[in-house]
């Protein structure tokens, strides 16, 4: 609807038909304009009836989607609330977007065809959302911006299932539900363990906001070691320009055991499964425990020292058991 007076004609048509306009927004899309109306119709009206009403008033490419009372709330506020639910409450991105885009199926025959919205996450994966009514350009832009703001958070948000303290440590993929546990892990680690991980002294305590990237990275995967109710180890596997790197942190009370080896093996398996032919582990120069862990995992390694850190590069073509052989 992009000609003068058409909004007035639409309002008159709705009034004559007993359809109440509860809210509307106008979006300029280049040479076209998209008008979004929130309406309530008389009892017995179908989606087709509403579509025909707006088409008869001069609308083109009309689509109708059933909404709940939340649709009368300002759209920007709804989307900002959705971002908070993902980042703070740990809700799944796809579930929140499904609510924001009102993807529940209609109770009438589809008149406009089935539409699939393909959204690109930063890590290259795709999120598909489908609806009987077509998505408008405005909805597509909002959904992509929402995904970017939440950094494409992936994975289940169910709380971690706790394990009895007597059980052996378990290595698993991290999720947003692990934020608090990973913050607590940093609080329990010594300055030495934190320096080995980050190669710089941490001046401030780790916060939940900082930790979100550690459990849901943009380009890779996060791993945790859980023992009982606690996370006692964490590893961050990332890919940048074809180079796969891995950094890990183990609670001091568990250093020197087999947790480092378990994390290294799991990280290597993930990287190889994603097509990597080499993995580089990065740590401080003084961290001999990690070098031993690489050997216990059965890798041959190339060691390089760069600006106060050590880069331990291992080929992933094969993973034979044996000692580490270093060059460099």
PDB file of C-alpha atoms in Angstrom:
ATOM      1  CA  UNK A   1       0.000   0.000   0.000  1.00  0.00           C
ATOM      2  CA  UNK A   2       1.903   3.025  -1.234  1.00  0.00           C
ATOM      3  CA  UNK A   3      -0.546   5.589  -2.602  1.00  0.00           C
ATOM      4  CA  UNK A   4      -1.997   8.572  -0.746  1.00  0.00           C
ATOM      5  CA  UNK A   5      -5.303   7.898   0.972  1.00  0.00           C
ATOM      6  CA  UNK A   6      -5.174   4.099   0.874  1.00  0.00           C
ATOM      7  CA  UNK A   7      -4.780   3.801   4.649  1.00  0.00           C
ATOM      8  CA  UNK A   8      -7.955   5.830   5.113  1.00  0.00           C
ATOM      9  CA  UNK A   9      -9.774   3.600   2.635  1.00  0.00           C
ATOM     10  CA  UNK A  10      -8.551   0.522   4.486  1.00  0.00           C
ATOM     11  CA  UNK A  11      -9.718   1.907   7.825  1.00  0.00           C
ATOM     12  CA  UNK A  12     -13.171   2.683   6.350  1.00  0.00           C
ATOM     13  CA  UNK A  13     -13.437  -0.825   4.865  1.00  0.00           C
ATOM     14  CA  UNK A  14     -12.524  -2.399   8.210  1.00  0.00           C
ATOM     15  CA  UNK A  15     -15.013  -0.200  10.063  1.00  0.00           C
ATOM     16  CA  UNK A  16     -17.827  -1.065   7.666  1.00  0.00           C
ATOM     17  CA  UNK A  17     -17.076  -4.787   8.100  1.00  0.00           C
ATOM     18  CA  UNK A  18     -16.855  -4.610  11.887  1.00  0.00           C
ATOM     19  CA  UNK A  19     -13.114  -5.416  11.902  1.00  0.00           C
ATOM     20  CA  UNK A  20     -11.291  -3.483  14.616  1.00  0.00           C
ATOM     21  CA  UNK A  21      -7.742  -2.256  13.965  1.00  0.00           C
ATOM     22  CA  UNK A  22      -5.774  -2.694  17.188  1.00  0.00           C
ATOM     23  CA  UNK A  23      -2.432  -1.530  15.883  1.00  0.00           C
ATOM     24  CA  UNK A  24      -0.402  -0.943  12.750  1.00  0.00           C
ATOM     25  CA  UNK A  25       3.122  -0.187  11.533  1.00  0.00           C
ATOM     26  CA  UNK A  26       4.352   1.087   8.167  1.00  0.00           C
ATOM     27  CA  UNK A  27       7.683  -0.094   6.750  1.00  0.00           C
ATOM     28  CA  UNK A  28       9.249   1.438   3.637  1.00  0.00           C
ATOM     29  CA  UNK A  29      11.085  -1.264   1.649  1.00  0.00           C
ATOM     30  CA  UNK A  30      12.745   0.589  -1.227  1.00  0.00           C
ATOM     31  CA  UNK A  31      10.024   1.544  -3.696  1.00  0.00           C
ATOM     32  CA  UNK A  32       7.472  -0.607  -1.863  1.00  0.00           C
ATOM     33  CA  UNK A  33       5.710  -0.198   1.465  1.00  0.00           C
ATOM     34  CA  UNK A  34       4.678  -2.961   3.848  1.00  0.00           C
ATOM     35  CA  UNK A  35       1.834  -2.204   6.263  1.00  0.00           C
ATOM     36  CA  UNK A  36       1.405  -4.505   9.244  1.00  0.00           C
ATOM     37  CA  UNK A  37      -2.072  -4.460  10.842  1.00  0.00           C
ATOM     38  CA  UNK A  38      -3.151  -6.163  14.055  1.00  0.00           C
ATOM     39  CA  UNK A  39      -6.925  -6.620  13.898  1.00  0.00           C
ATOM     40  CA  UNK A  40      -9.775  -8.382  15.670  1.00  0.00           C
ATOM     41  CA  UNK A  41     -12.568  -9.727  13.493  1.00  0.00           C
ATOM     42  CA  UNK A  42     -16.185 -10.652  14.234  1.00  0.00           C
ATOM     43  CA  UNK A  43     -16.926 -14.210  15.316  1.00  0.00           C
ATOM     44  CA  UNK A  44     -16.963 -16.635  12.410  1.00  0.00           C
ATOM     45  CA  UNK A  45     -14.463 -14.778  10.267  1.00  0.00           C
ATOM     46  CA  UNK A  46     -11.687 -16.858   8.703  1.00  0.00           C
ATOM     47  CA  UNK A  47      -8.186 -15.907   7.588  1.00  0.00           C
ATOM     48  CA  UNK A  48      -9.478 -15.910   4.005  1.00  0.00           C
ATOM     49  CA  UNK A  49     -12.228 -13.444   4.888  1.00  0.00           C
ATOM     50  CA  UNK A  50      -9.731 -11.009   6.392  1.00  0.00           C
ATOM     51  CA  UNK A  51      -7.377 -11.357   3.423  1.00  0.00           C
ATOM     52  CA  UNK A  52     -10.196 -10.656   0.962  1.00  0.00           C
ATOM     53  CA  UNK A  53     -11.247  -7.573   2.970  1.00  0.00           C
ATOM     54  CA  UNK A  54      -7.768  -6.024   2.768  1.00  0.00           C
ATOM     55  CA  UNK A  55      -7.379  -6.964  -0.904  1.00  0.00           C
ATOM     56  CA  UNK A  56     -10.692  -5.316  -1.722  1.00  0.00           C
ATOM     57  CA  UNK A  57      -9.466  -2.171   0.040  1.00  0.00           C
ATOM     58  CA  UNK A  58      -6.476  -1.993  -2.315  1.00  0.00           C
ATOM     59  CA  UNK A  59      -3.889  -4.207  -0.642  1.00  0.00           C
ATOM     60  CA  UNK A  60      -1.603  -6.490  -2.638  1.00  0.00           C
ATOM     61  CA  UNK A  61       0.325  -9.614  -1.595  1.00  0.00           C
ATOM     62  CA  UNK A  62      -1.812  -9.829   1.549  1.00  0.00           C
ATOM     63  CA  UNK A  63      -0.987 -12.519   4.103  1.00  0.00           C
ATOM     64  CA  UNK A  64      -2.805 -13.257   7.350  1.00  0.00           C
ATOM     65  CA  UNK A  65      -1.322 -14.869  10.465  1.00  0.00           C
ATOM     66  CA  UNK A  66      -3.123 -15.714  13.693  1.00  0.00           C
ATOM     67  CA  UNK A  67      -1.578 -13.877  16.672  1.00  0.00           C
ATOM     68  CA  UNK A  68      -2.119 -13.767  20.419  1.00  0.00           C
ATOM     69  CA  UNK A  69      -2.572 -10.799  22.748  1.00  0.00           C
ATOM     70  CA  UNK A  70       1.197 -10.268  22.801  1.00  0.00           C
ATOM     71  CA  UNK A  71       1.009  -8.923  19.257  1.00  0.00           C
ATOM     72  CA  UNK A  72      -0.472  -5.675  20.567  1.00  0.00           C
ATOM     73  CA  UNK A  73       2.759  -5.025  22.465  1.00  0.00           C
ATOM     74  CA  UNK A  74       5.272  -2.822  20.668  1.00  0.00           C
ATOM     75  CA  UNK A  75       7.236  -5.069  18.259  1.00  0.00           C
ATOM     76  CA  UNK A  76      10.646  -3.682  19.230  1.00  0.00           C
ATOM     77  CA  UNK A  77       9.844  -4.397  22.878  1.00  0.00           C
ATOM     78  CA  UNK A  78       8.779  -7.972  22.067  1.00  0.00           C
ATOM     79  CA  UNK A  79      11.985  -8.692  20.177  1.00  0.00           C
ATOM     80  CA  UNK A  80      14.164  -7.167  22.904  1.00  0.00           C
ATOM     81  CA  UNK A  81      12.341  -9.289  25.460  1.00  0.00           C
ATOM     82  CA  UNK A  82      13.032 -12.294  23.250  1.00  0.00           C
ATOM     83  CA  UNK A  83      16.758 -11.513  23.188  1.00  0.00           C
ATOM     84  CA  UNK A  84      16.741 -11.384  26.994  1.00  0.00           C
ATOM     85  CA  UNK A  85      14.947 -14.742  27.180  1.00  0.00           C
ATOM     86  CA  UNK A  86      17.628 -16.366  25.014  1.00  0.00           C
ATOM     87  CA  UNK A  87      20.696 -14.820  26.644  1.00  0.00           C
ATOM     88  CA  UNK A  88      19.580 -14.721  30.281  1.00  0.00           C
ATOM     89  CA  UNK A  89      16.921 -17.417  30.607  1.00  0.00           C
ATOM     90  CA  UNK A  90      18.635 -19.864  28.246  1.00  0.00           C
ATOM     91  CA  UNK A  91      15.638 -20.376  25.944  1.00  0.00           C
ATOM     92  CA  UNK A  92      16.204 -21.892  22.521  1.00  0.00           C
ATOM     93  CA  UNK A  93      16.518 -19.345  19.694  1.00  0.00           C
ATOM     94  CA  UNK A  94      14.212 -21.302  17.387  1.00  0.00           C
ATOM     95  CA  UNK A  95      11.463 -21.531  20.030  1.00  0.00           C
ATOM     96  CA  UNK A  96      11.532 -17.786  20.751  1.00  0.00           C
ATOM     97  CA  UNK A  97      11.513 -16.887  17.049  1.00  0.00           C
ATOM     98  CA  UNK A  98       8.599 -19.259  16.477  1.00  0.00           C
ATOM     99  CA  UNK A  99       6.608 -17.296  19.068  1.00  0.00           C
ATOM    100  CA  UNK A 100       7.646 -13.908  17.692  1.00  0.00           C
ATOM    101  CA  UNK A 101       6.769 -14.917  14.117  1.00  0.00           C
ATOM    102  CA  UNK A 102       3.539 -16.668  15.130  1.00  0.00           C
ATOM    103  CA  UNK A 103       4.213 -19.897  13.237  1.00  0.00           C
ATOM    104  CA  UNK A 104       1.290 -21.883  14.617  1.00  0.00           C
ATOM    105  CA  UNK A 105      -0.645 -23.442  11.691  1.00  0.00           C
ATOM    106  CA  UNK A 106      -3.923 -21.734  10.684  1.00  0.00           C
ATOM    107  CA  UNK A 107      -7.292 -23.402  11.106  1.00  0.00           C
ATOM    108  CA  UNK A 108      -8.262 -22.800   7.469  1.00  0.00           C
ATOM    109  CA  UNK A 109      -6.889 -23.962   4.138  1.00  0.00           C
ATOM    110  CA  UNK A 110      -3.692 -22.158   3.207  1.00  0.00           C
ATOM    111  CA  UNK A 111      -4.402 -19.578   0.513  1.00  0.00           C
ATOM    112  CA  UNK A 112      -0.903 -18.201   0.018  1.00  0.00           C
ATOM    113  CA  UNK A 113       1.364 -21.245   0.084  1.00  0.00           C
ATOM    114  CA  UNK A 114       3.835 -22.624   2.572  1.00  0.00           C
ATOM    115  CA  UNK A 115       6.836 -20.373   3.264  1.00  0.00           C
ATOM    116  CA  UNK A 116      10.222 -21.323   4.721  1.00  0.00           C
ATOM    117  CA  UNK A 117      12.499 -18.708   6.238  1.00  0.00           C
ATOM    118  CA  UNK A 118      16.199 -19.644   6.034  1.00  0.00           C
ATOM    119  CA  UNK A 119      18.372 -17.730   8.497  1.00  0.00           C
ATOM    120  CA  UNK A 120      22.172 -17.823   8.534  1.00  0.00           C
ATOM    121  CA  UNK A 121      24.004 -18.249  11.831  1.00  0.00           C
ATOM    122  CA  UNK A 122      27.471 -16.748  12.272  1.00  0.00           C
ATOM    123  CA  UNK A 123      29.044 -20.191  12.378  1.00  0.00           C
ATOM    124  CA  UNK A 124      27.736 -20.953   8.895  1.00  0.00           C
ATOM    125  CA  UNK A 125      24.861 -23.227   9.935  1.00  0.00           C
ATOM    126  CA  UNK A 126      21.258 -22.472   9.003  1.00  0.00           C
ATOM    127  CA  UNK A 127      18.076 -22.109  11.032  1.00  0.00           C
ATOM    128  CA  UNK A 128      14.852 -22.905   9.152  1.00  0.00           C
ATOM    129  CA  UNK A 129      11.455 -21.624  10.277  1.00  0.00           C
ATOM    130  CA  UNK A 130       8.287 -22.410   8.334  1.00  0.00           C
ATOM    131  CA  UNK A 131       4.781 -20.968   8.300  1.00  0.00           C
ATOM    132  CA  UNK A 132       1.667 -21.410   6.224  1.00  0.00           C
ATOM    133  CA  UNK A 133       1.430 -17.686   5.489  1.00  0.00           C
ATOM    134  CA  UNK A 134       4.371 -16.025   3.718  1.00  0.00           C
ATOM    135  CA  UNK A 135       6.927 -14.073   5.726  1.00  0.00           C
ATOM    136  CA  UNK A 136       7.118 -10.364   4.946  1.00  0.00           C
ATOM    137  CA  UNK A 137      10.461  -8.656   4.190  1.00  0.00           C
ATOM    138  CA  UNK A 138      10.149  -6.886   7.547  1.00  0.00           C
ATOM    139  CA  UNK A 139       9.740 -10.170   9.412  1.00  0.00           C
ATOM    140  CA  UNK A 140      12.734 -11.645   7.614  1.00  0.00           C
ATOM    141  CA  UNK A 141      14.923  -8.661   8.495  1.00  0.00           C
ATOM    142  CA  UNK A 142      13.797  -8.746  12.123  1.00  0.00           C
ATOM    143  CA  UNK A 143      14.440 -12.475  12.430  1.00  0.00           C
ATOM    144  CA  UNK A 144      17.947 -12.213  10.971  1.00  0.00           C
ATOM    145  CA  UNK A 145      18.774  -9.290  13.279  1.00  0.00           C
ATOM    146  CA  UNK A 146      17.410 -11.265  16.232  1.00  0.00           C
ATOM    147  CA  UNK A 147      19.650 -14.203  15.359  1.00  0.00           C
ATOM    148  CA  UNK A 148      22.676 -11.904  15.083  1.00  0.00           C
ATOM    149  CA  UNK A 149      21.957 -10.292  18.466  1.00  0.00           C
ATOM    150  CA  UNK A 150      21.703 -13.654  20.183  1.00  0.00           C
ATOM    151  CA  UNK A 151      24.875 -14.765  18.363  1.00  0.00           C
ATOM    152  CA  UNK A 152      23.094 -17.769  16.951  1.00  0.00           C
ATOM    153  CA  UNK A 153      22.875 -19.573  20.211  1.00  0.00           C
ATOM    154  CA  UNK A 154      22.495 -23.269  19.496  1.00  0.00           C
ATOM    155  CA  UNK A 155      21.569 -26.306  21.443  1.00  0.00           C
ATOM    156  CA  UNK A 156      19.253 -27.413  24.138  1.00  0.00           C
ATOM    157  CA  UNK A 157      18.727 -25.160  27.095  1.00  0.00           C
ATOM    158  CA  UNK A 158      17.672 -27.869  29.514  1.00  0.00           C
ATOM    159  CA  UNK A 159      19.432 -27.762  32.841  1.00  0.00           C
ATOM    160  CA  UNK A 160      22.408 -30.039  33.206  1.00  0.00           C
ATOM    161  CA  UNK A 161      21.584 -33.431  34.644  1.00  0.00           C
ATOM    162  CA  UNK A 162      23.672 -33.821  37.776  1.00  0.00           C
ATOM    163  CA  UNK A 163      25.753 -36.902  38.405  1.00  0.00           C
ATOM    164  CA  UNK A 164      26.553 -38.553  41.740  1.00  0.00           C
ATOM    165  CA  UNK A 165      29.948 -37.451  43.077  1.00  0.00           C
ATOM    166  CA  UNK A 166      31.198 -41.034  43.008  1.00  0.00           C
ATOM    167  CA  UNK A 167      30.922 -41.238  39.216  1.00  0.00           C
ATOM    168  CA  UNK A 168      33.852 -40.581  36.933  1.00  0.00           C
ATOM    169  CA  UNK A 169      34.090 -37.198  35.157  1.00  0.00           C
ATOM    170  CA  UNK A 170      32.070 -36.925  31.944  1.00  0.00           C
ATOM    171  CA  UNK A 171      33.102 -34.853  28.916  1.00  0.00           C
ATOM    172  CA  UNK A 172      30.179 -33.368  26.976  1.00  0.00           C
ATOM    173  CA  UNK A 173      29.289 -30.416  24.770  1.00  0.00           C
ATOM    174  CA  UNK A 174      28.474 -27.213  26.630  1.00  0.00           C
ATOM    175  CA  UNK A 175      25.320 -25.121  26.282  1.00  0.00           C
ATOM    176  CA  UNK A 176      23.972 -21.840  27.643  1.00  0.00           C
ATOM    177  CA  UNK A 177      22.723 -23.783  30.662  1.00  0.00           C
ATOM    178  CA  UNK A 178      26.387 -24.140  31.723  1.00  0.00           C
ATOM    179  CA  UNK A 179      27.105 -20.415  32.072  1.00  0.00           C
ATOM    180  CA  UNK A 180      26.892 -20.303  35.863  1.00  0.00           C
ATOM    181  CA  UNK A 181      28.870 -23.531  36.274  1.00  0.00           C
ATOM    182  CA  UNK A 182      31.698 -22.250  34.044  1.00  0.00           C
ATOM    183  CA  UNK A 183      31.780 -18.947  35.976  1.00  0.00           C
ATOM    184  CA  UNK A 184      32.100 -20.979  39.191  1.00  0.00           C
ATOM    185  CA  UNK A 185      34.924 -23.018  37.620  1.00  0.00           C
ATOM    186  CA  UNK A 186      36.896 -19.832  36.956  1.00  0.00           C
ATOM    187  CA  UNK A 187      36.296 -18.681  40.535  1.00  0.00           C
ATOM    188  CA  UNK A 188      37.798 -21.944  41.875  1.00  0.00           C
ATOM    189  CA  UNK A 189      40.880 -21.889  39.635  1.00  0.00           C
ATOM    190  CA  UNK A 190      44.218 -20.443  40.728  1.00  0.00           C
ATOM    191  CA  UNK A 191      45.898 -17.499  39.029  1.00  0.00           C
ATOM    192  CA  UNK A 192      48.419 -19.962  37.551  1.00  0.00           C
ATOM    193  CA  UNK A 193      45.704 -22.141  35.965  1.00  0.00           C
ATOM    194  CA  UNK A 194      43.958 -19.055  34.563  1.00  0.00           C
ATOM    195  CA  UNK A 195      47.241 -17.700  33.174  1.00  0.00           C
ATOM    196  CA  UNK A 196      47.954 -21.025  31.452  1.00  0.00           C
ATOM    197  CA  UNK A 197      44.538 -20.763  29.798  1.00  0.00           C
ATOM    198  CA  UNK A 198      44.521 -17.085  28.786  1.00  0.00           C
ATOM    199  CA  UNK A 199      48.268 -16.212  28.775  1.00  0.00           C
ATOM    200  CA  UNK A 200      47.453 -12.934  30.524  1.00  0.00           C
ATOM    201  CA  UNK A 201      46.517 -12.202  34.150  1.00  0.00           C
ATOM    202  CA  UNK A 202      42.758 -11.855  34.607  1.00  0.00           C
ATOM    203  CA  UNK A 203      42.241  -8.517  36.307  1.00  0.00           C
ATOM    204  CA  UNK A 204      38.503  -8.971  36.955  1.00  0.00           C
ATOM    205  CA  UNK A 205      36.328 -11.960  37.920  1.00  0.00           C
ATOM    206  CA  UNK A 206      34.687 -13.849  35.087  1.00  0.00           C
ATOM    207  CA  UNK A 207      31.092 -12.709  34.519  1.00  0.00           C
ATOM    208  CA  UNK A 208      28.070 -14.462  33.039  1.00  0.00           C
ATOM    209  CA  UNK A 209      28.134 -12.075  30.075  1.00  0.00           C
ATOM    210  CA  UNK A 210      31.771 -12.911  29.294  1.00  0.00           C
ATOM    211  CA  UNK A 211      31.131 -16.631  29.760  1.00  0.00           C
ATOM    212  CA  UNK A 212      28.348 -16.871  27.174  1.00  0.00           C
ATOM    213  CA  UNK A 213      30.945 -16.829  24.406  1.00  0.00           C
ATOM    214  CA  UNK A 214      32.828 -19.614  26.180  1.00  0.00           C
ATOM    215  CA  UNK A 215      29.834 -21.961  26.128  1.00  0.00           C
ATOM    216  CA  UNK A 216      28.287 -20.920  22.776  1.00  0.00           C
ATOM    217  CA  UNK A 217      31.121 -19.802  20.448  1.00  0.00           C
ATOM    218  CA  UNK A 218      30.348 -18.343  17.041  1.00  0.00           C
ATOM    219  CA  UNK A 219      32.743 -20.580  15.124  1.00  0.00           C
ATOM    220  CA  UNK A 220      33.269 -23.846  16.939  1.00  0.00           C
ATOM    221  CA  UNK A 221      32.148 -25.824  19.955  1.00  0.00           C
ATOM    222  CA  UNK A 222      32.627 -25.660  23.720  1.00  0.00           C
ATOM    223  CA  UNK A 223      33.270 -28.712  25.894  1.00  0.00           C
ATOM    224  CA  UNK A 224      32.946 -29.170  29.647  1.00  0.00           C
ATOM    225  CA  UNK A 225      33.991 -31.852  32.095  1.00  0.00           C
ATOM    226  CA  UNK A 226      31.293 -32.497  34.667  1.00  0.00           C
ATOM    227  CA  UNK A 227      31.851 -34.357  37.916  1.00  0.00           C
ATOM    228  CA  UNK A 228      28.931 -34.583  40.272  1.00  0.00           C
ATOM    229  CA  UNK A 229      27.219 -31.204  40.385  1.00  0.00           C
ATOM    230  CA  UNK A 230      30.316 -29.251  39.296  1.00  0.00           C
ATOM    231  CA  UNK A 231      32.014 -28.419  36.031  1.00  0.00           C
ATOM    232  CA  UNK A 232      35.706 -29.077  36.690  1.00  0.00           C
ATOM    233  CA  UNK A 233      37.056 -28.503  33.170  1.00  0.00           C
ATOM    234  CA  UNK A 234      36.297 -26.445  30.082  1.00  0.00           C
ATOM    235  CA  UNK A 235      37.635 -26.372  26.531  1.00  0.00           C
ATOM    236  CA  UNK A 236      37.005 -23.999  23.645  1.00  0.00           C
ATOM    237  CA  UNK A 237      37.433 -25.358  20.118  1.00  0.00           C
ATOM    238  CA  UNK A 238      37.292 -22.680  17.419  1.00  0.00           C
ATOM    239  CA  UNK A 239      37.909 -22.387  13.696  1.00  0.00           C
ATOM    240  CA  UNK A 240      39.144 -19.196  12.036  1.00  0.00           C
ATOM    241  CA  UNK A 241      40.219 -19.019   8.401  1.00  0.00           C
ATOM    242  CA  UNK A 242      40.651 -22.783   8.271  1.00  0.00           C
ATOM    243  CA  UNK A 243      42.811 -22.980  11.428  1.00  0.00           C
ATOM    244  CA  UNK A 244      41.397 -24.993  14.326  1.00  0.00           C
ATOM    245  CA  UNK A 245      42.574 -24.041  17.827  1.00  0.00           C
ATOM    246  CA  UNK A 246      41.806 -25.471  21.252  1.00  0.00           C
ATOM    247  CA  UNK A 247      42.249 -23.865  24.668  1.00  0.00           C
ATOM    248  CA  UNK A 248      41.365 -25.620  27.913  1.00  0.00           C
ATOM    249  CA  UNK A 249      41.047 -24.921  31.620  1.00  0.00           C
ATOM    250  CA  UNK A 250      41.148 -27.576  34.350  1.00  0.00           C
ATOM    251  CA  UNK A 251      40.366 -26.998  38.016  1.00  0.00           C
ATOM    252  CA  UNK A 252      43.603 -27.152  40.067  1.00  0.00           C
ATOM    253  CA  UNK A 253      42.404 -30.082  42.169  1.00  0.00           C
ATOM    254  CA  UNK A 254      42.064 -32.167  38.993  1.00  0.00           C
ATOM    255  CA  UNK A 255      45.288 -31.171  37.227  1.00  0.00           C
ATOM    256  CA  UNK A 256      47.731 -33.899  36.318  1.00  0.00           C
ATOM    257  CA  UNK A 257      45.058 -36.577  35.979  1.00  0.00           C
ATOM    258  CA  UNK A 258      43.410 -37.658  32.764  1.00  0.00           C
ATOM    259  CA  UNK A 259      40.970 -34.768  32.265  1.00  0.00           C
ATOM    260  CA  UNK A 260      43.322 -32.890  29.966  1.00  0.00           C
ATOM    261  CA  UNK A 261      43.735 -36.040  27.861  1.00  0.00           C
ATOM    262  CA  UNK A 262      39.968 -36.594  27.690  1.00  0.00           C
ATOM    263  CA  UNK A 263      39.379 -33.019  26.534  1.00  0.00           C
ATOM    264  CA  UNK A 264      42.158 -33.166  23.944  1.00  0.00           C
ATOM    265  CA  UNK A 265      40.777 -36.387  22.460  1.00  0.00           C
ATOM    266  CA  UNK A 266      37.217 -35.045  22.335  1.00  0.00           C
ATOM    267  CA  UNK A 267      38.362 -31.766  20.756  1.00  0.00           C
ATOM    268  CA  UNK A 268      40.392 -33.643  18.145  1.00  0.00           C
ATOM    269  CA  UNK A 269      37.393 -35.826  17.334  1.00  0.00           C
ATOM    270  CA  UNK A 270      35.124 -32.782  16.865  1.00  0.00           C
ATOM    271  CA  UNK A 271      37.668 -30.959  14.710  1.00  0.00           C
ATOM    272  CA  UNK A 272      38.343 -33.987  12.525  1.00  0.00           C
ATOM    273  CA  UNK A 273      34.621 -34.586  12.121  1.00  0.00           C
ATOM    274  CA  UNK A 274      34.287 -31.032  10.789  1.00  0.00           C
ATOM    275  CA  UNK A 275      37.013 -31.581   8.221  1.00  0.00           C
ATOM    276  CA  UNK A 276      40.112 -30.319  10.047  1.00  0.00           C
ATOM    277  CA  UNK A 277      43.408 -31.996   9.244  1.00  0.00           C
ATOM    278  CA  UNK A 278      45.338 -30.343  12.081  1.00  0.00           C
ATOM    279  CA  UNK A 279      44.560 -29.019  15.574  1.00  0.00           C
ATOM    280  CA  UNK A 280      46.592 -26.410  17.473  1.00  0.00           C
ATOM    281  CA  UNK A 281      46.447 -26.262  21.265  1.00  0.00           C
ATOM    282  CA  UNK A 282      47.475 -22.932  22.791  1.00  0.00           C
ATOM    283  CA  UNK A 283      48.751 -22.499  26.351  1.00  0.00           C
ATOM    284  CA  UNK A 284      51.392 -20.698  28.445  1.00  0.00           C
ATOM    285  CA  UNK A 285      55.058 -21.666  28.110  1.00  0.00           C
ATOM    286  CA  UNK A 286      55.121 -23.109  31.620  1.00  0.00           C
ATOM    287  CA  UNK A 287      52.246 -25.569  31.091  1.00  0.00           C
ATOM    288  CA  UNK A 288      54.079 -28.891  30.776  1.00  0.00           C
ATOM    289  CA  UNK A 289      50.958 -30.799  31.870  1.00  0.00           C
ATOM    290  CA  UNK A 290      49.219 -30.069  28.577  1.00  0.00           C
ATOM    291  CA  UNK A 291      52.155 -31.374  26.579  1.00  0.00           C
ATOM    292  CA  UNK A 292      52.028 -34.627  28.538  1.00  0.00           C
ATOM    293  CA  UNK A 293      48.270 -34.818  27.972  1.00  0.00           C
ATOM    294  CA  UNK A 294      48.793 -34.521  24.220  1.00  0.00           C
ATOM    295  CA  UNK A 295      51.261 -37.405  24.402  1.00  0.00           C
ATOM    296  CA  UNK A 296      48.875 -39.498  26.483  1.00  0.00           C
ATOM    297  CA  UNK A 297      46.200 -38.857  23.849  1.00  0.00           C
ATOM    298  CA  UNK A 298      48.490 -40.544  21.306  1.00  0.00           C
ATOM    299  CA  UNK A 299      49.512 -37.607  19.122  1.00  0.00           C
ATOM    300  CA  UNK A 300      52.775 -36.566  17.546  1.00  0.00           C
ATOM    301  CA  UNK A 301      53.156 -32.821  18.013  1.00  0.00           C
ATOM    302  CA  UNK A 302      55.064 -29.849  16.675  1.00  0.00           C
ATOM    303  CA  UNK A 303      55.873 -27.234  19.318  1.00  0.00           C
ATOM    304  CA  UNK A 304      56.224 -23.526  18.539  1.00  0.00           C
ATOM    305  CA  UNK A 305      56.767 -20.663  20.982  1.00  0.00           C
ATOM    306  CA  UNK A 306      55.116 -17.388  20.065  1.00  0.00           C
ATOM    307  CA  UNK A 307      55.039 -14.224  22.188  1.00  0.00           C
ATOM    308  CA  UNK A 308      55.044 -16.008  25.537  1.00  0.00           C
ATOM    309  CA  UNK A 309      52.649 -18.775  24.517  1.00  0.00           C
ATOM    310  CA  UNK A 310      53.153 -22.308  23.244  1.00  0.00           C
ATOM    311  CA  UNK A 311      51.375 -23.643  20.148  1.00  0.00           C
ATOM    312  CA  UNK A 312      51.125 -27.434  20.137  1.00  0.00           C
ATOM    313  CA  UNK A 313      50.147 -28.532  16.629  1.00  0.00           C
ATOM    314  CA  UNK A 314      48.970 -32.102  16.053  1.00  0.00           C
ATOM    315  CA  UNK A 315      47.941 -33.831  12.795  1.00  0.00           C
ATOM    316  CA  UNK A 316      44.519 -35.470  12.784  1.00  0.00           C
ATOM    317  CA  UNK A 317      45.041 -37.879   9.897  1.00  0.00           C
ATOM    318  CA  UNK A 318      45.591 -40.666  12.420  1.00  0.00           C
ATOM    319  CA  UNK A 319      45.504 -40.937  16.176  1.00  0.00           C
ATOM    320  CA  UNK A 320      47.916 -43.725  17.186  1.00  0.00           C
ATOM    321  CA  UNK A 321      48.780 -44.237  20.814  1.00  0.00           C
ATOM    322  CA  UNK A 322      52.356 -43.382  21.739  1.00  0.00           C
ATOM    323  CA  UNK A 323      54.699 -40.733  22.971  1.00  0.00           C
ATOM    324  CA  UNK A 324      54.872 -37.144  21.784  1.00  0.00           C
ATOM    325  CA  UNK A 325      57.671 -36.319  19.384  1.00  0.00           C
ATOM    326  CA  UNK A 326      58.504 -32.626  19.207  1.00  0.00           C
ATOM    327  CA  UNK A 327      60.231 -30.554  16.577  1.00  0.00           C
ATOM    328  CA  UNK A 328      60.832 -26.868  16.237  1.00  0.00           C
TER     329      UNK A 328
END
